XYZ file of C-alpha atoms in Angstrom:
563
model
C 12.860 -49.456 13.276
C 10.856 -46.672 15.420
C 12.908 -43.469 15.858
C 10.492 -41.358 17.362
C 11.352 -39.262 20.192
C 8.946 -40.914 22.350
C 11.212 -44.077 21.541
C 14.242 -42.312 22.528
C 12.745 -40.652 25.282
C 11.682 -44.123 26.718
C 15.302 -45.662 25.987
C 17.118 -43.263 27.413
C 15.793 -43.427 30.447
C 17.242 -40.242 32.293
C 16.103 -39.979 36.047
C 16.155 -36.494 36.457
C 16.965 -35.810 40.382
C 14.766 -34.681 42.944
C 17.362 -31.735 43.049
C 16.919 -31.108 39.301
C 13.261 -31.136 39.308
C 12.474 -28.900 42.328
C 14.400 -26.312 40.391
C 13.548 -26.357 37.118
C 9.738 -25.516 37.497
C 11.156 -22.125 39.858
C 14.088 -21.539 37.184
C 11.574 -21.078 33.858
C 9.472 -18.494 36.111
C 12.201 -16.871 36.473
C 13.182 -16.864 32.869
C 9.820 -15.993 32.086
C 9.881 -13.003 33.938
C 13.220 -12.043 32.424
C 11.678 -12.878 28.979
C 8.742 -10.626 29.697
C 11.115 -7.685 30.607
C 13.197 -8.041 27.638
C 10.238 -7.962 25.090
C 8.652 -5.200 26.705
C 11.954 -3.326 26.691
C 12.388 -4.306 23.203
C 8.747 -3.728 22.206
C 9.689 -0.145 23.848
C 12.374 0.670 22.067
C 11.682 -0.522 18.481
C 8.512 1.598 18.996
C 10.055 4.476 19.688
C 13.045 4.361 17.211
C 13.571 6.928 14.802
C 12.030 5.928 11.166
C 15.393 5.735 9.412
C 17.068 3.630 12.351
C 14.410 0.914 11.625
C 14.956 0.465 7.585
C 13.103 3.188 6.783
C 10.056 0.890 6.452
C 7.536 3.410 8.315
C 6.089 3.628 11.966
C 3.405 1.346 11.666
C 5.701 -1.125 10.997
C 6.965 -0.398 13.573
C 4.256 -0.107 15.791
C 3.455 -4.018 14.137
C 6.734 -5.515 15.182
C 6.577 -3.880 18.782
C 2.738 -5.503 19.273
C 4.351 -8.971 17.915
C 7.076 -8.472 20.568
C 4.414 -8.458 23.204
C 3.304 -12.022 21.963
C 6.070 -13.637 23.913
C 5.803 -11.357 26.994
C 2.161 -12.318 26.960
C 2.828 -16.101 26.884
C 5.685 -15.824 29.420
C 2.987 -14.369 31.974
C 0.253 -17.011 31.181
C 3.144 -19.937 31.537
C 4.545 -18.145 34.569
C 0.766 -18.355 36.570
C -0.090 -22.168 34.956
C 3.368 -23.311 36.368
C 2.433 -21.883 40.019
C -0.408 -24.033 39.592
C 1.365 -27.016 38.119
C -1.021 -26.417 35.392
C 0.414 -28.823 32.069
C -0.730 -25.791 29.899
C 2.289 -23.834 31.793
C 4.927 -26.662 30.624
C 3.790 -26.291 27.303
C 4.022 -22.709 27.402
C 7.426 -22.331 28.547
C 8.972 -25.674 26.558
C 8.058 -23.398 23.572
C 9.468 -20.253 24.552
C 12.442 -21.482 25.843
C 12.490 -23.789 22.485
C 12.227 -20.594 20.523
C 14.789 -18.858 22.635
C 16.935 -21.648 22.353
C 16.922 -21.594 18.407
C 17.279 -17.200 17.945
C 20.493 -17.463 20.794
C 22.007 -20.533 18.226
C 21.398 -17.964 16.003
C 22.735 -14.658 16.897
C 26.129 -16.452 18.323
C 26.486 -18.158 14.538
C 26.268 -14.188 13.657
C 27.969 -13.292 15.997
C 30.662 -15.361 15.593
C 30.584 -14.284 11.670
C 29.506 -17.955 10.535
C 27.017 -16.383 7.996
C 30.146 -13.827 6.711
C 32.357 -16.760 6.063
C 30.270 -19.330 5.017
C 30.990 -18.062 1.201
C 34.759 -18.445 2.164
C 34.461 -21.797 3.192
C 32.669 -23.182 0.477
C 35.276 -21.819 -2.174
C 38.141 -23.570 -0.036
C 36.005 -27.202 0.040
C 35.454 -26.446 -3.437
C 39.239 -26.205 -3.707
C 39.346 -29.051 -2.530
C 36.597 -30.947 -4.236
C 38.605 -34.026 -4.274
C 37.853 -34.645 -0.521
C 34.075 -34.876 -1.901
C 34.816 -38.025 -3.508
C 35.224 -39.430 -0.263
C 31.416 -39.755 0.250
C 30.879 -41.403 -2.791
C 33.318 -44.249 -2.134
C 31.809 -44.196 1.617
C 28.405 -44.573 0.072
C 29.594 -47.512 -2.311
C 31.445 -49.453 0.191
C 28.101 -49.023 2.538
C 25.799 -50.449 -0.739
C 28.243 -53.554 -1.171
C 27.899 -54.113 2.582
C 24.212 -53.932 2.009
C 24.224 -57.207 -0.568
C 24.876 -59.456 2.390
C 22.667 -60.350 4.739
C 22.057 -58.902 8.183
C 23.937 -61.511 9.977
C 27.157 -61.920 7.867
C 30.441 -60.175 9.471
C 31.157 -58.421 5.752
C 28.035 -56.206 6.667
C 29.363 -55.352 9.299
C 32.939 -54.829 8.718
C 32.194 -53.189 5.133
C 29.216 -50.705 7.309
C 32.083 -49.791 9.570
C 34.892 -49.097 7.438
C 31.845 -46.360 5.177
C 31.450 -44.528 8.323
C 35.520 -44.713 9.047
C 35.767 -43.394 5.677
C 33.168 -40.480 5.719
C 34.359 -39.222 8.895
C 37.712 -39.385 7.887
C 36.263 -37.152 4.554
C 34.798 -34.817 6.954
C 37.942 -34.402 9.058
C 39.812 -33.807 6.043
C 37.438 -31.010 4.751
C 37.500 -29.461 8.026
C 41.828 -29.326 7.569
C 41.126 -27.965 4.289
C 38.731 -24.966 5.312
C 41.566 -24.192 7.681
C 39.791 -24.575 10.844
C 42.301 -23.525 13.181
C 42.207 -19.938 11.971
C 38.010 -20.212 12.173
C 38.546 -21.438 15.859
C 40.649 -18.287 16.654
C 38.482 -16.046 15.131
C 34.963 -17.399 17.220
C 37.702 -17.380 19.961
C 38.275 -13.182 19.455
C 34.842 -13.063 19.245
C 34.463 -13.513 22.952
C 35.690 -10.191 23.658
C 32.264 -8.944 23.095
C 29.590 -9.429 26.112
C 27.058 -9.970 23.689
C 28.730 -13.361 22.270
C 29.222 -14.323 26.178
C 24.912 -13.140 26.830
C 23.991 -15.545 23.421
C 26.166 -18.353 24.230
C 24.690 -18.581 27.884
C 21.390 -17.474 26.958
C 21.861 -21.014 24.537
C 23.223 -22.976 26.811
C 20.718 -21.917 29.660
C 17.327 -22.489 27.688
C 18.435 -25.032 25.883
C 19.087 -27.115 29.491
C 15.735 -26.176 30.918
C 14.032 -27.364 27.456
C 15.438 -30.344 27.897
C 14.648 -31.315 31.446
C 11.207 -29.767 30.733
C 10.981 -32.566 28.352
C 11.146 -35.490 31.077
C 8.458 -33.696 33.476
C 5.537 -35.192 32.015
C 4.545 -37.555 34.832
C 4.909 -34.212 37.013
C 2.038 -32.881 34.817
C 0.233 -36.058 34.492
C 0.682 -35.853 30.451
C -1.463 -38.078 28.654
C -0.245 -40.110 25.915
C -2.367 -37.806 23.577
C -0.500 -35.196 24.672
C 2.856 -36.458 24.966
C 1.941 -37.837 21.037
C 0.708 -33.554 20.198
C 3.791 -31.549 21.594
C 6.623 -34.001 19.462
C 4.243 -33.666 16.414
C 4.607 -29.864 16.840
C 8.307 -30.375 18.103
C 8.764 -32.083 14.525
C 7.219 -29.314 12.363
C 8.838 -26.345 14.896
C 11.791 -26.098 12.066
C 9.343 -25.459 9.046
C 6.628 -23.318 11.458
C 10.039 -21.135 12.192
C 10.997 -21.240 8.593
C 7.825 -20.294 7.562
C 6.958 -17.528 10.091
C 10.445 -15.648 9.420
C 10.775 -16.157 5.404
C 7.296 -16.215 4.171
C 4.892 -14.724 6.895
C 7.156 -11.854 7.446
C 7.573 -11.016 4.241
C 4.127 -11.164 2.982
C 2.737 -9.038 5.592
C 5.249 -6.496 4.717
C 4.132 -6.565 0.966
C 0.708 -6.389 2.407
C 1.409 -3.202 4.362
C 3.561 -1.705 1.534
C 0.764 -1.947 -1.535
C -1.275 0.488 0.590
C 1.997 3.082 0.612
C 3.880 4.877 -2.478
C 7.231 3.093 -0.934
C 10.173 3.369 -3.548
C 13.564 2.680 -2.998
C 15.465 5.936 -0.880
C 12.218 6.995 0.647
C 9.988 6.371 3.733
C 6.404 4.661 2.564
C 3.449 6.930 3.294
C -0.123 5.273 3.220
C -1.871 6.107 0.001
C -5.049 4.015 1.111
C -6.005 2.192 -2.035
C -4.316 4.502 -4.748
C -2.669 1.570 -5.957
C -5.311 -0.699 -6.675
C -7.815 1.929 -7.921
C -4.994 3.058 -10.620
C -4.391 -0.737 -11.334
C -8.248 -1.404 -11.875
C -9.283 1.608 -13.393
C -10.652 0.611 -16.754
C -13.425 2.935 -18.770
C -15.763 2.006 -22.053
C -16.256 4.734 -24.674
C -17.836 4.548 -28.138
C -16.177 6.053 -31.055
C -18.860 7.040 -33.653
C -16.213 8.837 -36.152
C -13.665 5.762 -37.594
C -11.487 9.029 -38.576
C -10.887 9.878 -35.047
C -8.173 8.116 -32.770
C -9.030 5.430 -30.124
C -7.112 7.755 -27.462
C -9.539 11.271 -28.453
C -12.432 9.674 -26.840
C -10.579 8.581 -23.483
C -10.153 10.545 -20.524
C -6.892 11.913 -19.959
C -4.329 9.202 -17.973
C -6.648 6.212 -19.969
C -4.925 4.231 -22.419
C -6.377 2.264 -25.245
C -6.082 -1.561 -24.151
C -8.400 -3.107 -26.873
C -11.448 -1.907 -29.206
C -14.507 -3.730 -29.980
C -16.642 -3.350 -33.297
C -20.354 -3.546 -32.233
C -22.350 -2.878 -35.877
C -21.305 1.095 -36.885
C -19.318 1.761 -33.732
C -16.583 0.640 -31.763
C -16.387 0.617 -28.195
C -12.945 1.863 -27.282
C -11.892 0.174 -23.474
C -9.429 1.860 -22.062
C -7.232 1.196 -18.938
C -4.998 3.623 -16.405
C -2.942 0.426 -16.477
C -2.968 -1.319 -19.966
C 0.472 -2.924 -19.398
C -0.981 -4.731 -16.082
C -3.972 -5.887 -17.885
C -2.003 -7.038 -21.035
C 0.084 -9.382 -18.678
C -2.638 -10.399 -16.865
C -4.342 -11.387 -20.336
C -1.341 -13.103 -21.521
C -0.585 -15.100 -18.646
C -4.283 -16.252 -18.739
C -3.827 -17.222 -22.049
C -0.781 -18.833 -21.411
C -2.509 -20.531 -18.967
C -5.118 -22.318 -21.310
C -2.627 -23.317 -23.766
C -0.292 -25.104 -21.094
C -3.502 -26.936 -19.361
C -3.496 -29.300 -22.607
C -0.340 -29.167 -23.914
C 0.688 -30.485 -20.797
C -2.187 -32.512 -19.837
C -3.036 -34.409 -23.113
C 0.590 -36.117 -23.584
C 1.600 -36.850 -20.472
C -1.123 -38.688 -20.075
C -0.445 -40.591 -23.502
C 2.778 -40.825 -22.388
C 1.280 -42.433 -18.737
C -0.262 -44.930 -20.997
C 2.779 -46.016 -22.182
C 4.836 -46.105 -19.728
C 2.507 -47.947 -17.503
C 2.521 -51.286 -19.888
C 5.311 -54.011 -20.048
C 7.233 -52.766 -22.735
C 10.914 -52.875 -22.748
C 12.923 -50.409 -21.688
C 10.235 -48.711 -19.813
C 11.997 -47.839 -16.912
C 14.369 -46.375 -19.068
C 12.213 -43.936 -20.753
C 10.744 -43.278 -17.302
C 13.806 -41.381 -16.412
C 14.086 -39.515 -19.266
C 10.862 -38.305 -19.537
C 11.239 -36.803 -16.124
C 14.985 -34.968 -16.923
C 12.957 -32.094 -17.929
C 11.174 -31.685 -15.089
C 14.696 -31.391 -13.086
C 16.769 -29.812 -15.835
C 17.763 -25.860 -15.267
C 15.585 -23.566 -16.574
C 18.530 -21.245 -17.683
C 20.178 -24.041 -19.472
C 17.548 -25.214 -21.350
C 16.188 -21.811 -22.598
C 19.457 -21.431 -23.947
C 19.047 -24.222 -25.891
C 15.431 -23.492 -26.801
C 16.620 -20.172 -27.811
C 18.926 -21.413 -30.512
C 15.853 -23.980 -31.722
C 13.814 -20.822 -31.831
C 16.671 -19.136 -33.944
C 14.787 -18.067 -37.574
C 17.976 -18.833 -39.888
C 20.027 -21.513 -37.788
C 17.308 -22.925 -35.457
C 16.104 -26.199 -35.833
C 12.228 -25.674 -35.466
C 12.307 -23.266 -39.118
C 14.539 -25.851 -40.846
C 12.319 -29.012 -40.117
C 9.366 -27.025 -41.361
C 11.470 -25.821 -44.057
C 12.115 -29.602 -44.987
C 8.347 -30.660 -44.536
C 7.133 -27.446 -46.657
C 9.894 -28.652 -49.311
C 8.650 -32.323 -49.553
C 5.375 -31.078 -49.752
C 6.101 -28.659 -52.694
C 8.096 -31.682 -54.340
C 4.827 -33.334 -54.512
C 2.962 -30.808 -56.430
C 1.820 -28.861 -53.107
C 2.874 -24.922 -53.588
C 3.145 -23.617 -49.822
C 4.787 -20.694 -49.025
C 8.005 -20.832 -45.975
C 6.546 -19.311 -42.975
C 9.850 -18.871 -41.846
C 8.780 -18.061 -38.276
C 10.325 -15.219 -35.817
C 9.824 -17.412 -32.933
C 10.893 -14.739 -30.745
C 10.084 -11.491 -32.386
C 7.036 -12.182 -33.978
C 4.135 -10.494 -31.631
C 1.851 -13.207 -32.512
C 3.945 -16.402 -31.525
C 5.894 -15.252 -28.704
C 3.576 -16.482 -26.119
C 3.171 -19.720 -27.982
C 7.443 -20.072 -27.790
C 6.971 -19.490 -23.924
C 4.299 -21.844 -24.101
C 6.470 -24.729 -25.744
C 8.889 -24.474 -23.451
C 6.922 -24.576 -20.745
C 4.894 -27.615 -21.556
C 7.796 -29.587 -22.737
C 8.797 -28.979 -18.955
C 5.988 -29.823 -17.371
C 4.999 -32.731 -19.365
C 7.088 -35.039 -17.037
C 6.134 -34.250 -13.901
C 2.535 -34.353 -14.628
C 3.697 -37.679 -16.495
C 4.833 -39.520 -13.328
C 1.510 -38.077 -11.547
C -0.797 -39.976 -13.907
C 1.275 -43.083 -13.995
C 1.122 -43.168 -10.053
C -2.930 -42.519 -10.846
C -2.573 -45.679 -13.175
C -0.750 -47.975 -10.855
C -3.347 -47.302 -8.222
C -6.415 -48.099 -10.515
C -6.945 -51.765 -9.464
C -6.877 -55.168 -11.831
C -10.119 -56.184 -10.965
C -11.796 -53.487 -12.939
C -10.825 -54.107 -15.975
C -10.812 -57.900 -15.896
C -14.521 -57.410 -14.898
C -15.059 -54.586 -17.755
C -13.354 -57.509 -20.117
C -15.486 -59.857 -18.901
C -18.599 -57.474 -19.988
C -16.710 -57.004 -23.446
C -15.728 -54.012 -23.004
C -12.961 -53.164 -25.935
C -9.750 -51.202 -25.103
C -11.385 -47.937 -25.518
C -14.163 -48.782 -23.617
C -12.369 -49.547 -21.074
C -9.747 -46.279 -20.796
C -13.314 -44.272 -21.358
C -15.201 -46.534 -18.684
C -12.618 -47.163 -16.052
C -9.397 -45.480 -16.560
C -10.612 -41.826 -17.219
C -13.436 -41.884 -14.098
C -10.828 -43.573 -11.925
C -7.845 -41.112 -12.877
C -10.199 -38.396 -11.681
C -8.498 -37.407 -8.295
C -5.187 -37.720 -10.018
C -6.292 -35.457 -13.082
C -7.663 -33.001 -10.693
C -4.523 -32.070 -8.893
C -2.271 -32.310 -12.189
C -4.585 -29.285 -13.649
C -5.001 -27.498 -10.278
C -1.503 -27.929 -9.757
C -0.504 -26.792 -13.679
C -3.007 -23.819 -13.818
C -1.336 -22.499 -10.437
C 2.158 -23.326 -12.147
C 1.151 -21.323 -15.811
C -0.793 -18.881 -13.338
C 2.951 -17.821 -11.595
C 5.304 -18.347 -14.880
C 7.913 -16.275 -14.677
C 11.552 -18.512 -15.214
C 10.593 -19.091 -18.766
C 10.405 -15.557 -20.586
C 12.845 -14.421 -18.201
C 15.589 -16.787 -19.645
C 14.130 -17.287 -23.081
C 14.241 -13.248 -24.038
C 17.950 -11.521 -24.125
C 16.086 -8.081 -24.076
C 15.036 -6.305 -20.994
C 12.336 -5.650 -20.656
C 10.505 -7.870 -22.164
C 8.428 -7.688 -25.051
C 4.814 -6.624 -24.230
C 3.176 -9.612 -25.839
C 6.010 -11.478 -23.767
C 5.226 -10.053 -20.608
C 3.365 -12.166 -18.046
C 1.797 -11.160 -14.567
C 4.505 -12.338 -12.465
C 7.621 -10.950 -14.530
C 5.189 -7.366 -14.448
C 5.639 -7.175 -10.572
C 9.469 -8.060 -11.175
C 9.452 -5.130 -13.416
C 7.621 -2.669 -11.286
C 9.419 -3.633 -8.616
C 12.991 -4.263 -9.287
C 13.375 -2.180 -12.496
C 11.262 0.698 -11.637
C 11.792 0.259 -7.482
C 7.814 1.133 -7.534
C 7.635 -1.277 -4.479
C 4.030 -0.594 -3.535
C 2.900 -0.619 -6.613
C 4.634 -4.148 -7.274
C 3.299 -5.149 -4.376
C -0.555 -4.311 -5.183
C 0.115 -6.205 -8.408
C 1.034 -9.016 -5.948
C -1.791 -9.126 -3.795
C -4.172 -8.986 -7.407
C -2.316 -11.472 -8.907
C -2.727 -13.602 -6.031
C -6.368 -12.898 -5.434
C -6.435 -14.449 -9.353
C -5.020 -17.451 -8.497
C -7.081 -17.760 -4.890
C -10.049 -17.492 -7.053
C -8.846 -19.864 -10.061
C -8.213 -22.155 -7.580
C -11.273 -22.382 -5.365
C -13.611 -22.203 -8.761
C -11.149 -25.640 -9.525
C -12.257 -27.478 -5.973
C -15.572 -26.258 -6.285
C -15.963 -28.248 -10.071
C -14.033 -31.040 -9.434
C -15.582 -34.596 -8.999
C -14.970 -35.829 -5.646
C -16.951 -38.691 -5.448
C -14.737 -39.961 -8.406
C -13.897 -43.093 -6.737
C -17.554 -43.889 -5.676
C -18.795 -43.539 -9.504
C-alpha cells in the first residue's frame, strides 16, 4: 500500500481558502524578516561574548558559529525577494526555514519544559512498572493470530482491533504509572516564563505556515519532479538534522581544536601544527658502538621506537611520539590478522549454510548471536577463557600436549599468559574480535551466494567442471562485489577497534603492546585531558583509514560481474 506523502497529500484533499492563501505568501516574508533580525542579533551577540561565557572554546569559534548564524539570515533574504516574485525557489526556501524553525522551537519548549531533566525519572518509574510492558507483547500476539486468517474473515478484524485496544490501553496505563498528572503541572508552571510562551508560539506559528506552504504547489506551478525532490529531502530532514548537530558539529570542533594546546580548565590557543609535527617527528641514526645505548645517539625529546641491524651497524629510529606510532603499528597489525581470520571462515561457514542441510536455519541464528552479543559481556567471558590456570584455552592445550606426550611425543606446556604475555596480547584481542565478526561477514557472503544464479553452475556442470572447479570458476569471481565490501568494511572495523581491549584488559591503561590507535586518542584525551593533542591523533588516524580505504576501491574488481 503507497504511504508516501504525495499519497496523503492527494487524499487529503485540503482546499486551502482564498483567505488562507493570500496570507500565507505575505506572513513567511514577514517571518523571514523577523528570522533575519534574530540571527543577526544572535550572530552579534555570540560574537561579541566574553570567551568564558561561550564554553571557553576560543573566539574563533566563536567567530565560526556567528558566520553559521548568518546562513539562515542569508536564506531568509533570498526566500523573502523569490516570494515577491512568486519565484518556486522562494517556497522552497522558506518551507525549509520555517521546517527548521519548527523542529529547534519543539525543541527548546521540551527543554524548557524540563522533558530532557526528567526523562531519567520516567524511565525508572515504567521500569517500576515493567509489568505494563507485557502489554505489547500480548498486543503483538493477538495482532499475529489475527494475521493467520485471511483478509476478509471478521476474526482479522475483530482480533486487529482488540491488539490496538490492548496497546493503547498499555500506553494509558504507563502514562498513570509515570504519574502524569504531576508532569502536566509542572509543563503547566513552566508557563510562567515568556520564553516557554515565545517557543510554544514560535512552534505553533511555523509549524502552520509549513504546512499550508505544503499545498501551494499549483501556486508555484511545481512540477512533479519537484514535488517528487522536496518530500525526498523532507524524508531525510531528520537524519540531515541529526547529522549536522551530532557529527558535523562535533568534528569541526575537533578539527579546530588539534591546531590549539586546549586541555581541560583552559582556553585553546592556536599552536599551528605543533601537534602534528610532535606526532610525526621520527629521526634515523646509526649506532656504530653495540656498547653504547640506543637513546645516546638520539636527539634529546626522541625516543627509541625500533632498531634495525644493517651488516656492523644498527640504525636506531627514533620517534618524539613512540607510544602513537606503537598503536598505530599494532592496530595495523591487528588489522591483517582480523582480514583472514574473519574472512576465511565465514566464508566456509557461507558454504555451509547456503546448502540444504538440516537445521540450517538454525545454525544461521547462532552464528550471527555474536555479531549482536555485548561486547562487555562477552570479554568477560573471554577473559576467564584467557585465564592461564582456570581458563579453558591453556587446559585444552594442556590436554592435546598430554595426549601427544602419551604417544611418545615430549612437548613442553606453553602454558600461555594470554593477557600478560607481550607477544600474544594482540593475538587475544585479535580472537575476540574475529570470533565477533565472523557472523556478520557470514550472513554477507551467504546473501553473495544466494544471488549467484543456478544457471552457472548447471552450465559449468555441463562442461564438467568438478566441485572445486566450480567454487574457483564461478563462486569466487561472482562473490567478488560481496568480498569486496566484507574486507573494506572489516579493515575499516579492525582500523577503529577500540571495544575489545577496552573490556578485555582490567588495567588502565592499557598495556603498550595492547594499545591500539583508537583507545590512544581515548587516552590522550580523556585520561590525560590533552584534547588537541587527542584530537590531531584523530584527524591522523582518520587520514589512515581515508587512505586504506580509497587504495581498497582503487584495487578492487569492478567489472566482477562482467568476467
Amino acid at each position: 500500500m503507497e504511504t508516501t506523502i504525495d499519497n496523503v497529500l492527494n487524499k487529503q484533499k485540503i482546499p486551502p481558502t482564498g483567505g488562507i492563501k493570500a496570507y500565507i505568501i505575505p506572513a513567511s516574508i514577514a517571518v523571514n524578516l523577523l528570522i533575519t533580525i534574530a540571527c543577526l542579533f544572535l550572530a552579534f551577540t555570540v560574537v561579541n561574548l566574553e570567551i568564558e561565557d561561550f564554553g571557553n572554546l576560543g573566539k574563533p569559534v566563536q567567530y565560526f558559529v556567528g558566520l553559521v548564524l548568518l546562513i539562515p539570515a542569508g536564506i531568509a533574504l533570498f526566500s523573502s525577494w523569490r516570494l515577491m516574485q512568486m519565484k518556486s525557489g522562494g517556497r522552497y526556501a522558506a518551507l525549509a526555514l520555517q521546517y527548521g524553525g519548527f523542529v529547534l522551537s519543539a525543541v527548546a519548549l521540551l527543554h524548557l519544559w524540563g522533558f530532557f531533566l526528567s526523562f531519567e525519572s520516567a524511565v525508572d518509574t515504567i521500569m517500576a512498572n515493567s509489568t505494563l510492558i507485557l502489554g505489547f507483547a500480548l498486543a503483538y500476539v493477538v495482532y499475529w493470530i489475527g494475521g493467520r486468517f485471511a483478509e476478509t474473515s471478521e476474526w482479522r478484524r475483530y482480533l486487529d482491533n482488540a491488539a490496538l485496544v490492548i496497546g493503547g490501553l498499555t500506553i494509558i496505563a504507563l502514562v498513570f504509572a509515570s504519574d502524569v498528572l504531576n508532569t502536566i503541572n509542572s509543563i503547566i508552571d513552566t508557563y510562567g516564563d515568556i520564553g516557554t510562551w515565545v517557543a510554544t508560539f514560535a512552534m505553533i506559528g511555523l509549524g502552520f505556515l509549513a504546512y499550508h506552504m505544503l499545498y501551494m504547489g499549483d501556486t508555484f506551478n511545481e512540477t512533479p519532479a519537484q514535488r517528487d525532490a522536496w518530500q525526498g529531502w523532507l524524508m531525510l530532514s531528520p537524519n540531515i538534522i541529526g547529522f549536522m548537530f551530532f557529527f558535523a558539529g562535533p568534528l569541526l570542533l575537533s578539527f579546530y581544536i588539534s591546531f590549539t594546546n586546549s586541555s581541560v580548565g583552559q582556553t585553546p590557543e592556536i599552536i599551528g601544527f605543533d601537534n602534528y609535527a610532535e606526532l610525526l617527528s621520527v629521526e634515523f641514526q646509526w649506532k656504530d658502538d653495540d656498547t653504547l645505548a640506543n637513546q645516546s645517539v638520539l636527539t634529546f625529546g626522541y625516543t627509541t621506537l625500533t632498531t634495525v641491524g644493517i651488516g656492523d651497524r644498527t640504525l636506531v629510529v627514533g620517534a618524539k611520539d613512540a607510544a602513537f606510532w606503537r598503536s598505530i603499528f599494532n592496530t595495523l597489525i591487528f588489522c591483517l590478522l582480523l582480514v583472514p581470520l574473519s574472512t576465511i571462515p565465514a566464508l566456509a561457514l557461507s558454504l555451509v549454510l547456503n546448502s540444504k542441510l538440516p537445521g540450517v536455519k538454525f545454525f544461521r541464528a547462532l552464528y550471527f548471536l555474536p555479531s549482536v552479543a555485548a561486547v562487555v559481556g562477552t570479554a568477560l567471558i573471554w577473559r576467564w577463557l584467557y585465564d592461564p590456570t582456570i581458563g579453558y584455552f591453556n587446559f585444552l592445550i594442556s590436554q592435546v600436549v598430554d595426549f601427544l606426550n602419551s604417544i611418545g611425543f615430549s612437548i613442553q606446556d606453553p602454558e600461555i599468559a594470554w593477557l600478560t604475555g607481550p607477544g600474544v596480547m594482540l593475538f587475544s584481542i585479535v580472537f575476540l574480535a574475529a570470533w565477533q565478526v565472523v557472523g556478520f561477514n557470514t550472513v554477507l557472503f551467504l546473501a553473495g551466494l544466494q544471488g549467484i544464479p543456478n544457471t552457472l553452475y548447471e552450465a559449468a556442470m555441463i562442461d564438467g567442471a568438478n566441485r572445486w572447479q566450480q567454487f574457483r570458476n564461478v563462486t569466487l569471481p561472482m562473490l567478488g562485489p560481496t568480498t569486496f565490501f566484507v574486507i573494506t568494511t572489516t579493515v575499516i572495523t579492525g582500523l577503529q577497534v577500540f571495544n575489545e581491549p577496552y573490556a578485555l584488559f582490567p588495567v588502565r591503561p592499557l598495556p603498550e603492546a595492547a594499545t591500539t590507535g583508537v583507545y590512544y586518542i581515548y587516552n590522550q584525551g580523556f585520561n590525560r585531558f590533552e584534547f588537541g593533542y587527542a584530537s590531531s591523533v584523530a584527524w591522523l588516524l582518520f587520514l589512515i583509514i581515508f587512505m586504506v580505504t580509497f587504495i581498497q576501491f582503487r584495487l578492487q574488481n569492478s567489472d566482477a560481474y562482467d568476467n
